[in-house]
Each structure stands twice: as C-alpha cells, then as structure tokens.
mmCIF file of C-alpha atoms in Angstrom:
data_model
loop_
_atom_site.group_PDB
_atom_site.id
_atom_site.type_symbol
_atom_site.label_atom_id
_atom_site.label_comp_id
_atom_site.label_asym_id
_atom_site.label_seq_id
_atom_site.Cartn_x
_atom_site.Cartn_y
_atom_site.Cartn_z
ATOM 1 C CA UNK A 1184 -8.183 -94.110 -12.566
ATOM 2 C CA UNK A 1185 -8.131 -94.680 -8.875
ATOM 3 C CA UNK A 1186 -4.467 -93.716 -8.462
ATOM 4 C CA UNK A 1187 -5.099 -90.372 -10.092
ATOM 5 C CA UNK A 1188 -8.089 -89.537 -7.938
ATOM 6 C CA UNK A 1189 -6.102 -89.175 -4.715
ATOM 7 C CA UNK A 1190 -3.635 -86.998 -6.558
ATOM 8 C CA UNK A 1191 -6.465 -84.797 -7.761
ATOM 9 C CA UNK A 1192 -7.954 -84.672 -4.308
ATOM 10 C CA UNK A 1193 -4.566 -83.873 -2.908
ATOM 11 C CA UNK A 1194 -4.153 -81.057 -5.378
ATOM 12 C CA UNK A 1195 -7.598 -79.772 -4.432
ATOM 13 C CA UNK A 1196 -6.649 -79.845 -0.804
ATOM 14 C CA UNK A 1197 -3.506 -77.885 -1.568
ATOM 15 C CA UNK A 1198 -5.483 -75.313 -3.540
ATOM 16 C CA UNK A 1199 -7.983 -74.967 -0.727
ATOM 17 C CA UNK A 1200 -5.186 -74.531 1.778
ATOM 18 C CA UNK A 1201 -3.541 -71.848 -0.347
ATOM 19 C CA UNK A 1202 -6.850 -69.974 -0.718
ATOM 20 C CA UNK A 1203 -7.383 -70.114 3.036
ATOM 21 C CA UNK A 1204 -3.878 -68.763 3.661
ATOM 22 C CA UNK A 1205 -4.408 -65.927 1.184
ATOM 23 C CA UNK A 1206 -7.719 -65.033 2.844
ATOM 24 C CA UNK A 1207 -6.102 -65.000 6.281
ATOM 25 C CA UNK A 1208 -3.259 -62.821 4.985
ATOM 26 C CA UNK A 1209 -5.718 -60.347 3.465
ATOM 27 C CA UNK A 1210 -7.740 -60.190 6.674
ATOM 28 C CA UNK A 1211 -4.624 -59.588 8.761
ATOM 29 C CA UNK A 1212 -3.549 -56.820 6.369
ATOM 30 C CA UNK A 1213 -6.976 -55.188 6.585
ATOM 31 C CA UNK A 1214 -6.806 -55.383 10.380
ATOM 32 C CA UNK A 1215 -3.339 -53.797 10.372
ATOM 33 C CA UNK A 1216 -4.507 -50.972 8.126
ATOM 34 C CA UNK A 1217 -7.599 -50.441 10.269
ATOM 35 C CA UNK A 1218 -5.512 -50.344 13.455
ATOM 36 C CA UNK A 1219 -2.840 -48.057 11.971
ATOM 37 C CA UNK A 1220 -3.844 -44.385 12.567
ATOM 38 C CA UNK A 1221 -1.255 -42.856 10.209
ATOM 39 C CA UNK A 1222 -3.311 -42.817 7.010
ATOM 40 C CA UNK A 1223 -6.209 -41.242 8.899
ATOM 41 C CA UNK A 1224 -3.917 -38.594 10.374
ATOM 42 C CA UNK A 1225 -2.612 -37.736 6.928
ATOM 43 C CA UNK A 1226 -6.152 -37.512 5.561
ATOM 44 C CA UNK A 1227 -7.245 -35.367 8.480
ATOM 45 C CA UNK A 1228 -4.170 -33.161 8.224
ATOM 46 C CA UNK A 1229 -4.667 -32.500 4.509
ATOM 47 C CA UNK A 1230 -7.975 -30.630 4.722
ATOM 48 C CA UNK A 1231 -6.786 -28.661 7.790
ATOM 49 C CA UNK A 1232 -3.729 -27.311 5.942
ATOM 50 C CA UNK A 1233 -5.697 -26.215 2.885
ATOM 51 C CA UNK A 1234 -7.952 -23.662 4.674
ATOM 52 C CA UNK A 1235 -4.882 -22.102 6.329
ATOM 53 C CA UNK A 1236 -3.334 -21.552 2.907
ATOM 54 C CA UNK A 1237 -6.575 -19.975 1.703
ATOM 55 C CA UNK A 1238 -6.677 -17.672 4.748
ATOM 56 C CA UNK A 1239 -3.097 -16.537 4.145
ATOM 57 C CA UNK A 1240 -3.986 -15.771 0.542
ATOM 58 C CA UNK A 1241 -6.970 -13.702 1.694
ATOM 59 C CA UNK A 1242 -4.759 -11.765 4.115
ATOM 60 C CA UNK A 1243 -2.233 -11.093 1.379
ATOM 61 C CA UNK A 1244 -5.016 -9.926 -0.910
ATOM 62 C CA UNK A 1245 -6.404 -7.584 1.752
ATOM 63 C CA UNK A 1246 -2.969 -6.109 2.412
ATOM 64 C CA UNK A 1247 -2.317 -5.612 -1.295
ATOM 65 C CA UNK A 1248 -5.717 -3.970 -1.745
ATOM 66 C CA UNK A 1249 -5.176 -1.618 1.193
ATOM 67 C CA UNK A 1250 -1.706 -0.752 -0.138
ATOM 68 C CA UNK A 1251 -3.123 0.092 -3.570
ATOM 69 C CA UNK A 1252 -5.872 2.217 -1.999
ATOM 70 C CA UNK A 1253 -3.331 4.095 0.124
ATOM 71 C CA UNK A 1254 -1.172 4.809 -2.934
ATOM 72 C CA UNK A 1255 -4.191 6.022 -4.917
ATOM 73 C CA UNK A 1256 -5.314 8.275 -2.058
ATOM 74 C CA UNK A 1257 -1.834 9.721 -1.670
ATOM 75 C CA UNK A 1258 -1.658 10.464 -5.400
ATOM 76 C CA UNK A 1259 -4.964 12.354 -5.284
ATOM 77 C CA UNK A 1260 -3.813 14.261 -2.177
ATOM 78 C CA UNK A 1261 -0.608 15.204 -3.973
ATOM 79 C CA UNK A 1262 -2.539 16.619 -6.936
ATOM 80 C CA UNK A 1263 -4.866 18.528 -4.597
ATOM 81 C CA UNK A 1264 -1.971 20.030 -2.666
ATOM 82 C CA UNK A 1265 -0.348 21.062 -5.938
ATOM 83 C CA UNK A 1266 -3.504 22.918 -7.012
ATOM 84 C CA UNK A 1267 -3.691 24.645 -3.611
ATOM 85 C CA UNK A 1268 -0.020 25.596 -3.892
ATOM 86 C CA UNK A 1269 -0.753 27.350 -7.195
ATOM 87 C CA UNK A 1270 -4.079 29.010 -6.420
ATOM 88 C CA UNK A 1271 -3.535 29.762 -2.743
ATOM 89 C CA UNK A 1272 -5.408 28.714 0.383
ATOM 90 C CA UNK A 1273 -7.393 30.456 3.101
ATOM 91 C CA UNK A 1274 -4.424 29.954 5.423
ATOM 92 C CA UNK A 1275 -2.364 32.169 3.122
ATOM 93 C CA UNK A 1276 -5.025 34.876 3.201
ATOM 94 C CA UNK A 1277 -5.194 34.694 6.995
ATOM 95 C CA UNK A 1278 -1.414 35.005 7.254
ATOM 96 C CA UNK A 1279 -1.432 37.957 4.848
ATOM 97 C CA UNK A 1280 -4.159 39.765 6.782
ATOM 98 C CA UNK A 1281 -2.268 39.195 10.008
ATOM 99 C CA UNK A 1282 0.913 40.704 8.558
ATOM 100 C CA UNK A 1283 -1.091 43.644 7.218
ATOM 101 C CA UNK A 1284 -2.551 44.290 10.682
ATOM 102 C CA UNK A 1285 0.878 44.052 12.307
ATOM 103 C CA UNK A 1286 2.253 46.502 9.732
ATOM 104 C CA UNK A 1287 -0.546 48.976 10.403
ATOM 105 C CA UNK A 1288 0.124 48.796 14.122
ATOM 106 C CA UNK A 1289 3.851 49.381 13.608
ATOM 107 C CA UNK A 1290 3.368 52.356 11.308
ATOM 108 C CA UNK A 1291 0.430 53.939 13.149
ATOM 109 C CA UNK A 1292 2.722 56.191 15.141
ATOM 110 C CA UNK A 1293 4.432 57.393 12.002
ATOM 111 C CA UNK A 1294 6.991 56.118 9.548
ATOM 112 C CA UNK A 1295 8.325 56.675 6.118
ATOM 113 C CA UNK A 1296 6.396 55.708 3.017
ATOM 114 C CA UNK A 1297 8.919 52.976 2.194
ATOM 115 C CA UNK A 1298 8.518 51.513 5.679
ATOM 116 C CA UNK A 1299 4.731 51.553 5.401
ATOM 117 C CA UNK A 1300 4.871 49.795 2.013
ATOM 118 C CA UNK A 1301 7.228 47.176 3.352
ATOM 119 C CA UNK A 1302 5.358 46.545 6.605
ATOM 120 C CA UNK A 1303 1.798 46.663 5.300
ATOM 121 C CA UNK A 1304 2.102 45.301 1.773
ATOM 122 C CA UNK A 1305 5.464 43.539 1.469
ATOM 123 C CA UNK A 1306 5.219 41.304 4.553
ATOM 124 C CA UNK A 1307 1.689 40.213 3.630
ATOM 125 C CA UNK A 1308 2.852 39.377 0.086
ATOM 126 C CA UNK A 1309 5.776 37.375 1.407
ATOM 127 C CA UNK A 1310 3.699 35.450 3.956
ATOM 128 C CA UNK A 1311 1.249 34.430 1.203
ATOM 129 C CA UNK A 1312 4.136 33.225 -0.933
ATOM 130 C CA UNK A 1313 5.569 31.285 1.994
ATOM 131 C CA UNK A 1314 2.291 29.459 2.736
ATOM 132 C CA UNK A 1315 1.701 28.620 -0.927
ATOM 133 C CA UNK A 1316 5.269 27.353 -1.201
ATOM 134 C CA UNK A 1317 4.729 25.018 1.745
ATOM 135 C CA UNK A 1318 1.658 23.510 0.059
ATOM 136 C CA UNK A 1319 3.622 23.068 -3.158
ATOM 137 C CA UNK A 1320 6.473 21.404 -1.288
ATOM 138 C CA UNK A 1321 4.048 18.991 0.396
ATOM 139 C CA UNK A 1322 2.560 18.107 -3.002
ATOM 140 C CA UNK A 1323 6.038 17.449 -4.349
ATOM 141 C CA UNK A 1324 6.989 15.193 -1.419
ATOM 142 C CA UNK A 1325 3.749 13.167 -1.410
ATOM 143 C CA UNK A 1326 3.827 12.625 -5.170
ATOM 144 C CA UNK A 1327 7.447 11.517 -5.029
ATOM 145 C CA UNK A 1328 6.629 9.101 -2.223
ATOM 146 C CA UNK A 1329 3.849 7.504 -4.289
ATOM 147 C CA UNK A 1330 6.185 6.927 -7.246
ATOM 148 C CA UNK A 1331 9.168 5.747 -5.202
ATOM 149 C CA UNK A 1332 7.304 3.539 -2.686
ATOM 150 C CA UNK A 1333 7.008 0.385 -4.892
ATOM 151 C CA UNK A 1334 10.805 0.259 -5.228
ATOM 152 C CA UNK A 1335 11.139 -0.311 -1.477
ATOM 153 C CA UNK A 1336 9.616 -3.119 0.546
ATOM 154 C CA UNK A 1337 8.141 -6.391 -0.661
ATOM 155 C CA UNK A 1338 7.423 -6.600 -4.384
ATOM 156 C CA UNK A 1339 3.731 -6.412 -5.207
ATOM 157 C CA UNK A 1340 1.973 -9.110 -7.209
ATOM 158 C CA UNK A 1341 0.333 -6.504 -9.418
ATOM 159 C CA UNK A 1342 2.088 -3.358 -10.661
ATOM 160 C CA UNK A 1343 0.877 0.046 -9.574
ATOM 161 C CA UNK A 1344 -2.098 1.273 -11.586
ATOM 162 C CA UNK A 1345 -1.280 3.613 -14.456
ATOM 163 C CA UNK A 1346 -3.692 6.318 -13.378
ATOM 164 C CA UNK A 1347 -2.123 6.405 -9.900
ATOM 165 C CA UNK A 1348 1.303 7.079 -11.398
ATOM 166 C CA UNK A 1349 -0.172 9.704 -13.723
ATOM 167 C CA UNK A 1350 -1.936 11.563 -10.897
ATOM 168 C CA UNK A 1351 1.194 11.401 -8.744
ATOM 169 C CA UNK A 1352 3.285 12.846 -11.595
ATOM 170 C CA UNK A 1353 0.702 15.595 -11.996
ATOM 171 C CA UNK A 1354 0.968 16.376 -8.287
ATOM 172 C CA UNK A 1355 4.762 16.529 -8.572
ATOM 173 C CA UNK A 1356 4.544 18.886 -11.553
ATOM 174 C CA UNK A 1357 2.019 21.157 -9.852
ATOM 175 C CA UNK A 1358 4.012 21.127 -6.609
ATOM 176 C CA UNK A 1359 7.253 22.006 -8.385
ATOM 177 C CA UNK A 1360 5.572 24.835 -10.262
ATOM 178 C CA UNK A 1361 3.994 26.117 -7.057
ATOM 179 C CA UNK A 1362 7.347 26.099 -5.243
ATOM 180 C CA UNK A 1363 9.054 27.986 -8.081
ATOM 181 C CA UNK A 1364 6.319 30.634 -8.243
ATOM 182 C CA UNK A 1365 6.359 31.028 -4.459
ATOM 183 C CA UNK A 1366 10.118 31.531 -4.457
ATOM 184 C CA UNK A 1367 9.790 34.140 -7.179
ATOM 185 C CA UNK A 1368 7.018 35.886 -5.217
ATOM 186 C CA UNK A 1369 8.953 35.804 -1.958
ATOM 187 C CA UNK A 1370 12.056 37.409 -3.481
ATOM 188 C CA UNK A 1371 9.977 39.881 -5.563
ATOM 189 C CA UNK A 1372 11.192 38.439 -8.870
ATOM 190 C CA UNK A 1373 7.766 38.403 -10.569
ATOM 191 C CA UNK A 1374 6.289 41.655 -9.284
ATOM 192 C CA UNK A 1375 8.478 44.085 -7.379
ATOM 193 C CA UNK A 1376 7.215 46.061 -4.396
ATOM 194 C CA UNK A 1377 6.136 49.602 -5.219
ATOM 195 C CA UNK A 1378 8.629 52.281 -4.321
ATOM 196 C CA UNK A 1379 7.883 55.632 -2.677
ATOM 197 C CA UNK A 1380 8.917 58.762 -4.548
ATOM 198 C CA UNK A 1381 11.543 60.922 -2.951
#
C-alpha cells in the first residue's frame, strides 16, 4: 500500500500543476484580451455606422417625397393651364382690348369698312387666340414633362401615383385641344371675319 501512495501523491501533484498552468494561461489570455483595443473599436464602430445609414435613408425618403410632391404639383398646374387655354384668361382680354384701341386710333382719320373690321375686330380676335394658344402650349409641355420625367434620372423606389399620371394626361389633352382651337381661331377657320358689302 505504501508504494502506491507516493504514486497517487505524485499524480495529485501533477494534476495540481496542470490546473495551475491552465489557470495561468486563462489569466494571461484575459489580460491580452483586456489590453487589446481592437474588439472595443469594432464594437464602438458598429453603433456609429448604423445611425449614418439611418440618416441616409431619411435623406433619400425626403428627396423622394419632395420629388413626388413636385410631380403632383406640376400635374395640377398642367390641368389648370389647359382649362385656361380653353376658356381664356384676363391677359387675353387685355390684349384684345389693346388691339381694339390701336385699331380705333388707326381708323379714326378714315378708312374703308374692311380696314376698320380688320383693325378693330380681327386683330383683337387674333390676339385672344394667340394668348389662349400659349396657355394651351404650356399645359401640353408641363403635362408631358410630368409623364416623361420618371424615365430620366435615378429610378424611384415607388412608382408615380396613378392620379398624378391621370391629371397630367388630362392637362395634355386640354392643352392640345386649346392649341388646336386657338390655331383655328387665329386663321379664321371656325368663325370667319365679317365682310363689308361693296
């Protein structure tokens, strides 16, 4: 029994030595990790990068929202210009009254009936048609811009709203109709100027 006791003690000593070595190794590893700043830098860098990504997303969202609002506003403006091109504007009335006054001044000293009709009535009619045609042309251009704009530039995350396209198409239709009517008015195709007898 005695010979085995030293062996057991020896084994115990070996086990104790191994445990001590493992403990020292673990402590040295913990010290190395504590002294190494890299994991902390990575942890600190992670949260800093995430807010930047969120801010960029907010900027993109703001830009997209402002772009959609601009397109919607332009579509409404196009429809409004088309209505003005059809019904006429105060600028057309002012231009017509100006041409009427100029015609009266020109024919005050005398002139034929045909000249008076042309100067007083015809020029005013033509100036009204010209102003209305300009409004119709603007409606046509703005509406076309609203429909064509998404094809150029960076692709949007969300497609253009359906009502925006519908209003823009309405503005294009009204503008085209206004331009055609104005051309017909300007060249006396709808209603001809009255003619003087003799």
